[in-house]
Short mmCIF file of N, CA and C in Angstrom, two decimals:
data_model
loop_
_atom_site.label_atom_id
_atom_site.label_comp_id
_atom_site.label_asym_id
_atom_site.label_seq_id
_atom_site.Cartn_x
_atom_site.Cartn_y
_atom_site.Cartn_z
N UNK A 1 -21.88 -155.48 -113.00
CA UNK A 1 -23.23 -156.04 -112.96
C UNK A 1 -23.27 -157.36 -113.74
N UNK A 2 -22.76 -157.60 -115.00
CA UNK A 2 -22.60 -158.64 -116.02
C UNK A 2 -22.04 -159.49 -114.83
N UNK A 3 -20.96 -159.75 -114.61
CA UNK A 3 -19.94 -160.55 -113.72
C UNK A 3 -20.75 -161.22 -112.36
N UNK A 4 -21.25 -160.16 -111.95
CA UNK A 4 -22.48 -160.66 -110.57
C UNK A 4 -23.72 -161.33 -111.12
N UNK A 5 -24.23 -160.81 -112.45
CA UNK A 5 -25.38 -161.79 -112.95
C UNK A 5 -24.64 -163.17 -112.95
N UNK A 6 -23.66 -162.68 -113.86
CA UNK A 6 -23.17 -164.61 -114.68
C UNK A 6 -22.58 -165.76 -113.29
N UNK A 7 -22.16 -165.04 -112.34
CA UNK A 7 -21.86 -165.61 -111.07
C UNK A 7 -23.09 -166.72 -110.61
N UNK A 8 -24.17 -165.71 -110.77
CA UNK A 8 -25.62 -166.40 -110.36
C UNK A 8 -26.03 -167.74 -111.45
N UNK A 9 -25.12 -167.99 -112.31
CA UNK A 9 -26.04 -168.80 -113.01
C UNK A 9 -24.98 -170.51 -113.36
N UNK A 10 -25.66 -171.19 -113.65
CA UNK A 10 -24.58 -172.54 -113.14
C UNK A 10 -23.64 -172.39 -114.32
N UNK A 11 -22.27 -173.14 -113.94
CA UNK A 11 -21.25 -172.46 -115.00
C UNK A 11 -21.31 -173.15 -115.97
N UNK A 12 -21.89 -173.69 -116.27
CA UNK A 12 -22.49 -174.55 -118.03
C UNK A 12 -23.55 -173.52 -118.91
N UNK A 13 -23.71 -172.45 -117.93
CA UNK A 13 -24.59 -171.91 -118.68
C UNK A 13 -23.73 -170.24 -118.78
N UNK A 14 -22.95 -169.86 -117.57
CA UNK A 14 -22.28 -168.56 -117.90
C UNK A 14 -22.17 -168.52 -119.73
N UNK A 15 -21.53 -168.67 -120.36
CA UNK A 15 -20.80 -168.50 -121.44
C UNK A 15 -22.21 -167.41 -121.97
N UNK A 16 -23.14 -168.17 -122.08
CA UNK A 16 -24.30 -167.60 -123.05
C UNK A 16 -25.70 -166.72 -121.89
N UNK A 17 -24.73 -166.04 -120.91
CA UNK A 17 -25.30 -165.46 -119.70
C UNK A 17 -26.22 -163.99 -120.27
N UNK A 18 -26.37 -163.84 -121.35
CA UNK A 18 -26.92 -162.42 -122.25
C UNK A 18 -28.40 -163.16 -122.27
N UNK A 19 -28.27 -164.71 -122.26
CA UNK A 19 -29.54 -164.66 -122.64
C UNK A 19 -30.49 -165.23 -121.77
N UNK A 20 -29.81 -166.01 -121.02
CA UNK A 20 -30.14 -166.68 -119.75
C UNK A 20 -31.06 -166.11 -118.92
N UNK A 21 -31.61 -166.95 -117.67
CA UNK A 21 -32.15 -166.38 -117.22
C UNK A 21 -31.79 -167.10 -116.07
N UNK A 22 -31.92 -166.69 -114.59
CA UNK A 22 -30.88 -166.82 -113.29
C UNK A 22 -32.31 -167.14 -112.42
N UNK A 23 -33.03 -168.27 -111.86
CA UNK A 23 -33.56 -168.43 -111.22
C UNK A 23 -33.91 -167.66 -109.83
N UNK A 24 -35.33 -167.55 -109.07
CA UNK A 24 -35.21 -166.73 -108.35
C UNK A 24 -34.15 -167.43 -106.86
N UNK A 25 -34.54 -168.34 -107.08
CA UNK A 25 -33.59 -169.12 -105.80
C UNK A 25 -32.52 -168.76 -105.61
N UNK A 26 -31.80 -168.71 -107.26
CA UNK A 26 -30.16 -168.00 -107.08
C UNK A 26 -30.36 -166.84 -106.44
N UNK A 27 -31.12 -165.96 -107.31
CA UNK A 27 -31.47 -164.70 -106.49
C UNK A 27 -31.47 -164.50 -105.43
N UNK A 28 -31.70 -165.00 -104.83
CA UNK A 28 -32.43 -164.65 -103.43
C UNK A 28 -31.10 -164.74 -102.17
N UNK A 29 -30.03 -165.50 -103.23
CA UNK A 29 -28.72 -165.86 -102.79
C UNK A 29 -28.06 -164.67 -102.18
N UNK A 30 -28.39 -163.81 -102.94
CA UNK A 30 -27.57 -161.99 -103.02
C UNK A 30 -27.52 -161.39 -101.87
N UNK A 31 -26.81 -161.31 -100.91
CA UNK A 31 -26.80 -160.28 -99.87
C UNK A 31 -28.00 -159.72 -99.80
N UNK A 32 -28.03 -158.72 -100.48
CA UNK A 32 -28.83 -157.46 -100.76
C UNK A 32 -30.38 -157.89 -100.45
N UNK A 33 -30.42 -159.47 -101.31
CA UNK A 33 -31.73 -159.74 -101.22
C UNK A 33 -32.19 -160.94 -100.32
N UNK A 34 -30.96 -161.30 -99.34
CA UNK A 34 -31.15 -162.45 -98.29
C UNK A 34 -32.25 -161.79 -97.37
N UNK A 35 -31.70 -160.84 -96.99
CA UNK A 35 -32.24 -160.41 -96.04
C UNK A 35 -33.43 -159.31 -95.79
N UNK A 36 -33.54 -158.76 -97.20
CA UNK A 36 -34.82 -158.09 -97.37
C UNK A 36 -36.09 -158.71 -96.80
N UNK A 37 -37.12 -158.28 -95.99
CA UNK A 37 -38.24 -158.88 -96.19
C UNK A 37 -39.23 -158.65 -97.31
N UNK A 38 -38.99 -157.72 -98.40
CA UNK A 38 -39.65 -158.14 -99.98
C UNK A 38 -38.99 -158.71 -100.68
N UNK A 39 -37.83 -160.24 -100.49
CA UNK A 39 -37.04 -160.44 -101.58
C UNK A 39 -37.71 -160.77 -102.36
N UNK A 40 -39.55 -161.47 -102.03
CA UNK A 40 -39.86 -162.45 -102.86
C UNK A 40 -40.65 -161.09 -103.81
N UNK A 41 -41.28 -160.21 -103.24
CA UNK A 41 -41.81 -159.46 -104.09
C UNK A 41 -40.74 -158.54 -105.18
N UNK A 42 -39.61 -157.99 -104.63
CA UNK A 42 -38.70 -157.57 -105.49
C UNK A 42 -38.31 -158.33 -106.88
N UNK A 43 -38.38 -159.90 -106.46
CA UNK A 43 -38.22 -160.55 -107.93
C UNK A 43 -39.65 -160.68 -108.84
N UNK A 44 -40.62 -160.39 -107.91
CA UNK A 44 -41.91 -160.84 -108.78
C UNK A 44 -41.91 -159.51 -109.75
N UNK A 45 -41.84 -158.17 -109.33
CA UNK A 45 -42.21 -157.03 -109.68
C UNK A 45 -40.74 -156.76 -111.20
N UNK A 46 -39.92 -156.84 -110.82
CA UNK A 46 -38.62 -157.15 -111.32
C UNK A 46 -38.33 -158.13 -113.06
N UNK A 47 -39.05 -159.18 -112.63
CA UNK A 47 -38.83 -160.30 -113.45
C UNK A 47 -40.01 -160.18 -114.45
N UNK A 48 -39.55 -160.37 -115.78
CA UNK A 48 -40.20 -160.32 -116.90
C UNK A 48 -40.21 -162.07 -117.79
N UNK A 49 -40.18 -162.31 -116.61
CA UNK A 49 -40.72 -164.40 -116.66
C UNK A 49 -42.54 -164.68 -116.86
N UNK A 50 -42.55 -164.69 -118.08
CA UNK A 50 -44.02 -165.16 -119.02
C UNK A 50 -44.62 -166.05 -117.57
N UNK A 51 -43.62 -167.16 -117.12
CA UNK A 51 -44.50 -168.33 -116.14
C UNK A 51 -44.30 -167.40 -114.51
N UNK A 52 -44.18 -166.48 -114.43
CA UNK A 52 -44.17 -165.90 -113.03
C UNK A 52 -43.37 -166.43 -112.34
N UNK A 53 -42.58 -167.35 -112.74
CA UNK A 53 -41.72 -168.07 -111.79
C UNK A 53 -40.38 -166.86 -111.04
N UNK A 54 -40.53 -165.74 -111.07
CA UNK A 54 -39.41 -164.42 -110.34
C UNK A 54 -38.15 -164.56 -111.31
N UNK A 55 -38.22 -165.77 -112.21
CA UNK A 55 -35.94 -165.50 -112.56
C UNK A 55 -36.56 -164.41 -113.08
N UNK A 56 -34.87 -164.29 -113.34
CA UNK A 56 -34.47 -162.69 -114.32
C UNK A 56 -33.63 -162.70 -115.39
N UNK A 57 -33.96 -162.34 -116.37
CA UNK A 57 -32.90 -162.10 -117.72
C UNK A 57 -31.99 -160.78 -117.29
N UNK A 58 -30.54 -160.62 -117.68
CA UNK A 58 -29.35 -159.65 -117.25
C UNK A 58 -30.43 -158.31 -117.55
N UNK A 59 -31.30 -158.08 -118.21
CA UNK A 59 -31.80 -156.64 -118.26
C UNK A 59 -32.62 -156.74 -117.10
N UNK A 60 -33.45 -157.67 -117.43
CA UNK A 60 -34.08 -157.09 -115.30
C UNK A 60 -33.42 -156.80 -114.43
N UNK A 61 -32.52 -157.86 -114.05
CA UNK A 61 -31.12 -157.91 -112.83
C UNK A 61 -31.14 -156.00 -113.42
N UNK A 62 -30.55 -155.54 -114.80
CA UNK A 62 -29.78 -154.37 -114.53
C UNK A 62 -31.18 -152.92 -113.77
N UNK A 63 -32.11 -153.30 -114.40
CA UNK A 63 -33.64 -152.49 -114.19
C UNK A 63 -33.71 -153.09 -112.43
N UNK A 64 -33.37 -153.88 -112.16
CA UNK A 64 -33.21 -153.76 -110.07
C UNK A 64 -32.62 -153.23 -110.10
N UNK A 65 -31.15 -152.97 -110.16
CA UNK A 65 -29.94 -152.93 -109.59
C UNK A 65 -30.19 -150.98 -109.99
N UNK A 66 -30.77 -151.04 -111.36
CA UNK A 66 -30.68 -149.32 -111.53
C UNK A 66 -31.54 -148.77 -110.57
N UNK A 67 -32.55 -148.67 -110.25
CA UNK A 67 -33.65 -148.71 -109.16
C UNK A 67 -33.11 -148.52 -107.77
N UNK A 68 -32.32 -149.54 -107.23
CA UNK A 68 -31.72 -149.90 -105.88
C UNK A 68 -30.41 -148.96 -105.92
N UNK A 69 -30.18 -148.19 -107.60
CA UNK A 69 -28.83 -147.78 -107.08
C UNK A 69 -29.40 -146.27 -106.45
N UNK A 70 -27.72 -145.41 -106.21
CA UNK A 70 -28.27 -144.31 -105.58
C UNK A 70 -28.27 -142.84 -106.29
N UNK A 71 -28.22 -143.53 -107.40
CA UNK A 71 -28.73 -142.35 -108.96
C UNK A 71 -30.07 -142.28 -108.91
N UNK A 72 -31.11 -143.12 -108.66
CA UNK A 72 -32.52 -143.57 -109.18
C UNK A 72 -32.78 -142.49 -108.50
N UNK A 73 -33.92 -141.68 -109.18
CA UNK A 73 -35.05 -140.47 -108.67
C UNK A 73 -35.52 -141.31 -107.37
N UNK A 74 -36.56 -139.86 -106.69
CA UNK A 74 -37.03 -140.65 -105.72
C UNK A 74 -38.20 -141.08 -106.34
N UNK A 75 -38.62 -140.23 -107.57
CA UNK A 75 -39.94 -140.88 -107.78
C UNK A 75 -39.59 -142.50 -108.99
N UNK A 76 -38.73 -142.87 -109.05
CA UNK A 76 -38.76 -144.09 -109.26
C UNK A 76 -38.55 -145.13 -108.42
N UNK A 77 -37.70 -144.67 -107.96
CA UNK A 77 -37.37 -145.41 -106.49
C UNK A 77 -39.14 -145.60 -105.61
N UNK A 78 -40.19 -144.91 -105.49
CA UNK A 78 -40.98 -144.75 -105.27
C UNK A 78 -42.15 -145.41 -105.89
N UNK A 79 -42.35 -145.00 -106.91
CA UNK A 79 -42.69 -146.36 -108.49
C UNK A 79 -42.12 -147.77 -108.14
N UNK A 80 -41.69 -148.16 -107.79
CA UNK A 80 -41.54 -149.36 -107.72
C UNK A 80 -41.36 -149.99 -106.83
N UNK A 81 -41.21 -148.81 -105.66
CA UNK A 81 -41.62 -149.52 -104.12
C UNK A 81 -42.97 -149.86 -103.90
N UNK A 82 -43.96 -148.63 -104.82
CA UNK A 82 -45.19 -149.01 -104.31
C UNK A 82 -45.30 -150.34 -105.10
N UNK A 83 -45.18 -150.70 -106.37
CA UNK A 83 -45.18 -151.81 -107.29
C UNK A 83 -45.02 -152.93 -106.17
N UNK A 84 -44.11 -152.80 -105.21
CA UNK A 84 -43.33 -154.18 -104.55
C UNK A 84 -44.35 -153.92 -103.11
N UNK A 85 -45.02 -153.06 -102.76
CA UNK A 85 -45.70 -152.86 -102.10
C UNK A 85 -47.52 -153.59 -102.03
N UNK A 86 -47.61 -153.12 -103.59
CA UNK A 86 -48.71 -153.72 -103.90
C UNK A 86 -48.86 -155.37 -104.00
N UNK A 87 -49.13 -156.00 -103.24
CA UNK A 87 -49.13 -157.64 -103.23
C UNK A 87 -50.03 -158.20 -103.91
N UNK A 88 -51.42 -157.49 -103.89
CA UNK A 88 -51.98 -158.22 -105.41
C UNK A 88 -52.10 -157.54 -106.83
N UNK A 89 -51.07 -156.34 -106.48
CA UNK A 89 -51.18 -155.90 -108.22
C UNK A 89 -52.40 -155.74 -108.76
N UNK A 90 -53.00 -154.70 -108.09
CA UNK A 90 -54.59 -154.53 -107.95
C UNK A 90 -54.06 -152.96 -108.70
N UNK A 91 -52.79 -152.20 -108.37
CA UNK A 91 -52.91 -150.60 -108.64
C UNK A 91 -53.17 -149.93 -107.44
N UNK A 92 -53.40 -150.30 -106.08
CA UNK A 92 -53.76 -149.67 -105.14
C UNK A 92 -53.24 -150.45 -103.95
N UNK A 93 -53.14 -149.79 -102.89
CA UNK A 93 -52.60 -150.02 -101.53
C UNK A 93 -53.95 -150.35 -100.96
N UNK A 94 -54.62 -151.14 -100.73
CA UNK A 94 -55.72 -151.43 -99.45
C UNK A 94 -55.30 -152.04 -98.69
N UNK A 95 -56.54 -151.99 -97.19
CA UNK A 95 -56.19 -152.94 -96.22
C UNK A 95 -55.32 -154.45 -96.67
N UNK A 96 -55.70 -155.00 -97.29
CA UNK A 96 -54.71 -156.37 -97.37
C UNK A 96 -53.61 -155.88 -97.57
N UNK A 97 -53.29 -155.36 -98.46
CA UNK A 97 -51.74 -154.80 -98.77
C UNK A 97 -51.14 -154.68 -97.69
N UNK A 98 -51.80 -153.59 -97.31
CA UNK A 98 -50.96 -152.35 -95.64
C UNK A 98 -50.70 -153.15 -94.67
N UNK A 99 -51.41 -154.44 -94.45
CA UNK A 99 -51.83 -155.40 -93.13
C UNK A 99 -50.20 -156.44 -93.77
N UNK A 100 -49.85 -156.80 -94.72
CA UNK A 100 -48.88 -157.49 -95.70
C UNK A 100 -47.85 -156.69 -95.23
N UNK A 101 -48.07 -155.39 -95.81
CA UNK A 101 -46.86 -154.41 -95.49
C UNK A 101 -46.36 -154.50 -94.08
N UNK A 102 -47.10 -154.47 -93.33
CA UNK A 102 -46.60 -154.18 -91.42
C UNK A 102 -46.05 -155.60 -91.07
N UNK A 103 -46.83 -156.45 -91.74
CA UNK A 103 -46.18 -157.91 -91.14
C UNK A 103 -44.72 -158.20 -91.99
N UNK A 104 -44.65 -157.78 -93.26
CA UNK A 104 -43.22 -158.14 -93.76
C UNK A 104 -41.93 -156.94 -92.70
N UNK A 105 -42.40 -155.88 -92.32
CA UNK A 105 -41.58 -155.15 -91.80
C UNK A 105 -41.53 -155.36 -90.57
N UNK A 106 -42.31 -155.86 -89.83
CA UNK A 106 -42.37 -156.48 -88.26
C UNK A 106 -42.27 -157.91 -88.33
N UNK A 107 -42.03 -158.40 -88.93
CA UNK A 107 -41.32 -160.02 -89.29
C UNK A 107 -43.10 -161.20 -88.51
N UNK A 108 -43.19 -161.66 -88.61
CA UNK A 108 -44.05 -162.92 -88.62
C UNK A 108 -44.43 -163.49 -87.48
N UNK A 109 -42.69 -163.16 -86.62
CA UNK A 109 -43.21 -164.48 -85.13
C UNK A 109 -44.27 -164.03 -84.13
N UNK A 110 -44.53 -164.87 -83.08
CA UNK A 110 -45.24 -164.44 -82.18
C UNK A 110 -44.82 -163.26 -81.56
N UNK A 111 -43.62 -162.73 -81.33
CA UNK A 111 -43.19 -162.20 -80.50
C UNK A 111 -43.54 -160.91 -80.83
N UNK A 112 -42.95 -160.48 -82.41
CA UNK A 112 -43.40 -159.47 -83.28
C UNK A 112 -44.79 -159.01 -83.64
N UNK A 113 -45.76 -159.87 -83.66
CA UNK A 113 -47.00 -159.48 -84.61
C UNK A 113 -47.41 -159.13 -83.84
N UNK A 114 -48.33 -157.60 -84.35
CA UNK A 114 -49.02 -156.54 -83.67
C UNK A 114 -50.47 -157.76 -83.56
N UNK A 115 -51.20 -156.83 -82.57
CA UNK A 115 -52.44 -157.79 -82.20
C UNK A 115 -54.20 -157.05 -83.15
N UNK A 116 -54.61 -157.43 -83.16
CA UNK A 116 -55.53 -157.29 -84.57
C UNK A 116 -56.18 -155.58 -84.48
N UNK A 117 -56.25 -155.13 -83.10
CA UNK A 117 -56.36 -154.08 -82.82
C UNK A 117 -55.70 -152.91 -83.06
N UNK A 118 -54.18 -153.49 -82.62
CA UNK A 118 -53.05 -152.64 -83.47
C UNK A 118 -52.76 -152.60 -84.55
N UNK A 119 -52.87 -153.41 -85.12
CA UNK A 119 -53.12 -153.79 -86.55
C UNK A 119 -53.62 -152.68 -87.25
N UNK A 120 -55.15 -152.81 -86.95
CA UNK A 120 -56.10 -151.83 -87.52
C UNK A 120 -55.75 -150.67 -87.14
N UNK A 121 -55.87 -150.40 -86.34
CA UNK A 121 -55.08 -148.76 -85.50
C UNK A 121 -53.94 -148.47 -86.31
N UNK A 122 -52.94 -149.25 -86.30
CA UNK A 122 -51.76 -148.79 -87.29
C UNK A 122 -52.51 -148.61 -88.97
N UNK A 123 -53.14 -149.38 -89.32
CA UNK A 123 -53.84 -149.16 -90.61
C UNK A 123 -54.78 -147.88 -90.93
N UNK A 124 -55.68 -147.59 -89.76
CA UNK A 124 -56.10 -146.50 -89.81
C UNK A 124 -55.37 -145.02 -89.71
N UNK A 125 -54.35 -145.22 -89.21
CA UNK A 125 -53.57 -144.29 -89.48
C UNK A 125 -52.82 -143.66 -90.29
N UNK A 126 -52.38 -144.87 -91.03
CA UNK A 126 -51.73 -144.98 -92.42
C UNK A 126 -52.60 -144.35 -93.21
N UNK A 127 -53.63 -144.46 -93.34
CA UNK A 127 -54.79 -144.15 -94.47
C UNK A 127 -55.54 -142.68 -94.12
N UNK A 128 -55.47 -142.40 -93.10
CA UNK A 128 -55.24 -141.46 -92.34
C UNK A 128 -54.54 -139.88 -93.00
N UNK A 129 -53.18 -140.56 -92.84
CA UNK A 129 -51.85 -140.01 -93.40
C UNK A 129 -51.92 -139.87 -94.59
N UNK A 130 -52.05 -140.87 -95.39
CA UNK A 130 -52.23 -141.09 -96.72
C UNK A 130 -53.34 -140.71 -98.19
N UNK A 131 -54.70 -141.51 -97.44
CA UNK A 131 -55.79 -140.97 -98.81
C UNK A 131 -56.50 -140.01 -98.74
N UNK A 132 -55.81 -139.08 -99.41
CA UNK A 132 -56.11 -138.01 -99.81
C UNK A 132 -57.42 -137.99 -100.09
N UNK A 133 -58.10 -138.96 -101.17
CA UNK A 133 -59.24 -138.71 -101.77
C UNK A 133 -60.45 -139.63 -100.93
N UNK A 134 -59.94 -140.49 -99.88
CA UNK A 134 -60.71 -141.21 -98.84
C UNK A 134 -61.27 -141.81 -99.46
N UNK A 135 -60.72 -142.97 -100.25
CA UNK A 135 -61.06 -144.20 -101.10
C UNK A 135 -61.15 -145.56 -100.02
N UNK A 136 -60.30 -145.47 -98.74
CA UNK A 136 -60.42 -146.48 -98.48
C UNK A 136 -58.59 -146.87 -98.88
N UNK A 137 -57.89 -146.59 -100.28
CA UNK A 137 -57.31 -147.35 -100.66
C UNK A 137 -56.29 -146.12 -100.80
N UNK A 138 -54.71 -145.99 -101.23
CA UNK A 138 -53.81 -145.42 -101.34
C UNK A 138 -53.38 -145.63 -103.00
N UNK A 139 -53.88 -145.21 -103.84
CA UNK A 139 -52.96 -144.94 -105.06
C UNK A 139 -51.59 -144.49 -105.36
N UNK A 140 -51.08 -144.58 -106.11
CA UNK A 140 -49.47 -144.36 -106.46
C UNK A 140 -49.23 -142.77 -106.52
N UNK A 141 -50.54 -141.85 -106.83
CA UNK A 141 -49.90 -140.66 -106.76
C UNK A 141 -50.26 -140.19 -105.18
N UNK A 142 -50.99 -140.81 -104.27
CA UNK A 142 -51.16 -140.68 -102.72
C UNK A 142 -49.63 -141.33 -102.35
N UNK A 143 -49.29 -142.24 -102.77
CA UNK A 143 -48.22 -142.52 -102.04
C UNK A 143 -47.28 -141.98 -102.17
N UNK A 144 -46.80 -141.50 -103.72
CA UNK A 144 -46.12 -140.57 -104.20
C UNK A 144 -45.71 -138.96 -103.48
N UNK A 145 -47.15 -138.87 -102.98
CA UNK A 145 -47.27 -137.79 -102.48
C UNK A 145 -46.51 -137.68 -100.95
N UNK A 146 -46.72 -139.14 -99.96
CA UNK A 146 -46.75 -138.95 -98.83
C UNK A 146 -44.81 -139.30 -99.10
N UNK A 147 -44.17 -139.90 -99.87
CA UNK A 147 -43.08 -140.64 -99.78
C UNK A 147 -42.51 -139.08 -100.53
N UNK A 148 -42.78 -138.38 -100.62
CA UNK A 148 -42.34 -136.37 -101.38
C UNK A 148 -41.98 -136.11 -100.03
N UNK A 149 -42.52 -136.21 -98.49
CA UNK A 149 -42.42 -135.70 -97.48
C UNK A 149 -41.49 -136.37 -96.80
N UNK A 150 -40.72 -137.38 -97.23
CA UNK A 150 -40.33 -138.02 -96.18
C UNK A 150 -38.41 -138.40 -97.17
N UNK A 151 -37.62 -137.21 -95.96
CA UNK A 151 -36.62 -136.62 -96.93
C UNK A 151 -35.78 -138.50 -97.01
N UNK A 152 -36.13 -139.84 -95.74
CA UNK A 152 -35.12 -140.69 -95.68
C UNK A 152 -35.87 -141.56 -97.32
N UNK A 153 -36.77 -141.11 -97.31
CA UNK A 153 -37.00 -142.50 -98.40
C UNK A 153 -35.77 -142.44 -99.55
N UNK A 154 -35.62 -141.66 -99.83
CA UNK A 154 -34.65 -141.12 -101.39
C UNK A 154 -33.23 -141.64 -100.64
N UNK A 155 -32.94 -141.54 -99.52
CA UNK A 155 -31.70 -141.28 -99.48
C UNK A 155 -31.41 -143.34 -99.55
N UNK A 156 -32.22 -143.64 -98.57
CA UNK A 156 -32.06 -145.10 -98.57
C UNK A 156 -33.00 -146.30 -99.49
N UNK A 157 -33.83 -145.24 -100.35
CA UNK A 157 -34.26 -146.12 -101.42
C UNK A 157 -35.72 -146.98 -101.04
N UNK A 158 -35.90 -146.92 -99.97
CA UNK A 158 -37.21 -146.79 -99.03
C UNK A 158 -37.29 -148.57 -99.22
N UNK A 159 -36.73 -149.31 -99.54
CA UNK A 159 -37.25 -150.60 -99.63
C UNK A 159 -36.56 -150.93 -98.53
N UNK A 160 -34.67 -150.82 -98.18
CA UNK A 160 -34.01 -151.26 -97.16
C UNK A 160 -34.65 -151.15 -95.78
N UNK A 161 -34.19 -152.03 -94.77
CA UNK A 161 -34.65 -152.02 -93.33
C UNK A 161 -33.67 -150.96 -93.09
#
């Protein structure tokens, strides 16, 4: 993990890589996280950068990487999907979120995007499935709950495509 952080960071700065911090741009460099469609939220949720700017100091990098590995509970793995789930860090899944959620997983283009009908239909269903207490909105122990039923999340960490 040390060796793959210090990789990420320009080599004038490896030497003193403990304290550094690895821009999200490098980041985003990573396999793992090229091709995610939450790379950008994985570093926001991740990164303990005062200016929000996503880098990461080697303990965040290791707090992803423990998370993404395939030790992590499901309920952390879960914890922090919803975290990367939640787009305004409100504590709750609502319509904006869920509508965020379907478009990062159905990608953007014309070809892909559901039409406002399906949209909602897929949203109503979700919530449907989901709030328990019929808030309107999905909390972490609703999601918790619905991601308990669903034996692939644990196995693949529920963030991967």
């Amino acid at each position: 993990a040390y060796k793959r952080f210090s990789e990420l960071l320009p080599k004038e700065e490896r030497e003193s890589a403990c304290t550094a911090r690895v821009p999200k741009s490098h980041l985003l460099t990573l396999p793992e996280l090229r091709a995610n469609p939450f790379q950008h939220r994985i570093c926001h949720v991740f990164s303990t950068s005062e200016t929000g700017d996503g880098s990461m100091s080697f303990e965040d990098f290791l707090d992803m990487l423990s998370v993404f590995s395939d030790s992590a509970t499901s309920d952390i793995k879960s914890h922090y999907a919803f975290r990367i789930f939640d787009f305004d860090d409100d504590g709750t899944l609502d319509r904006k979120d869920l509508e965020q959620l379907v478009n990062c997983l159905t990608g953007q283009g014309e070809d892909s995007q559901l039409s406002s009908t399906e949209m909602e239909q897929l949203i109503q269903n979700i919530l449907e499935e989901s709030d328990i207490d019929r808030d309107g909105t999905i909390n972490l122990s609703e999601f918790q709950h619905v991601v308990s039923r669903s034996p692939d999340f644990a196995r693949c960490g529920g963030l991967q495509r």
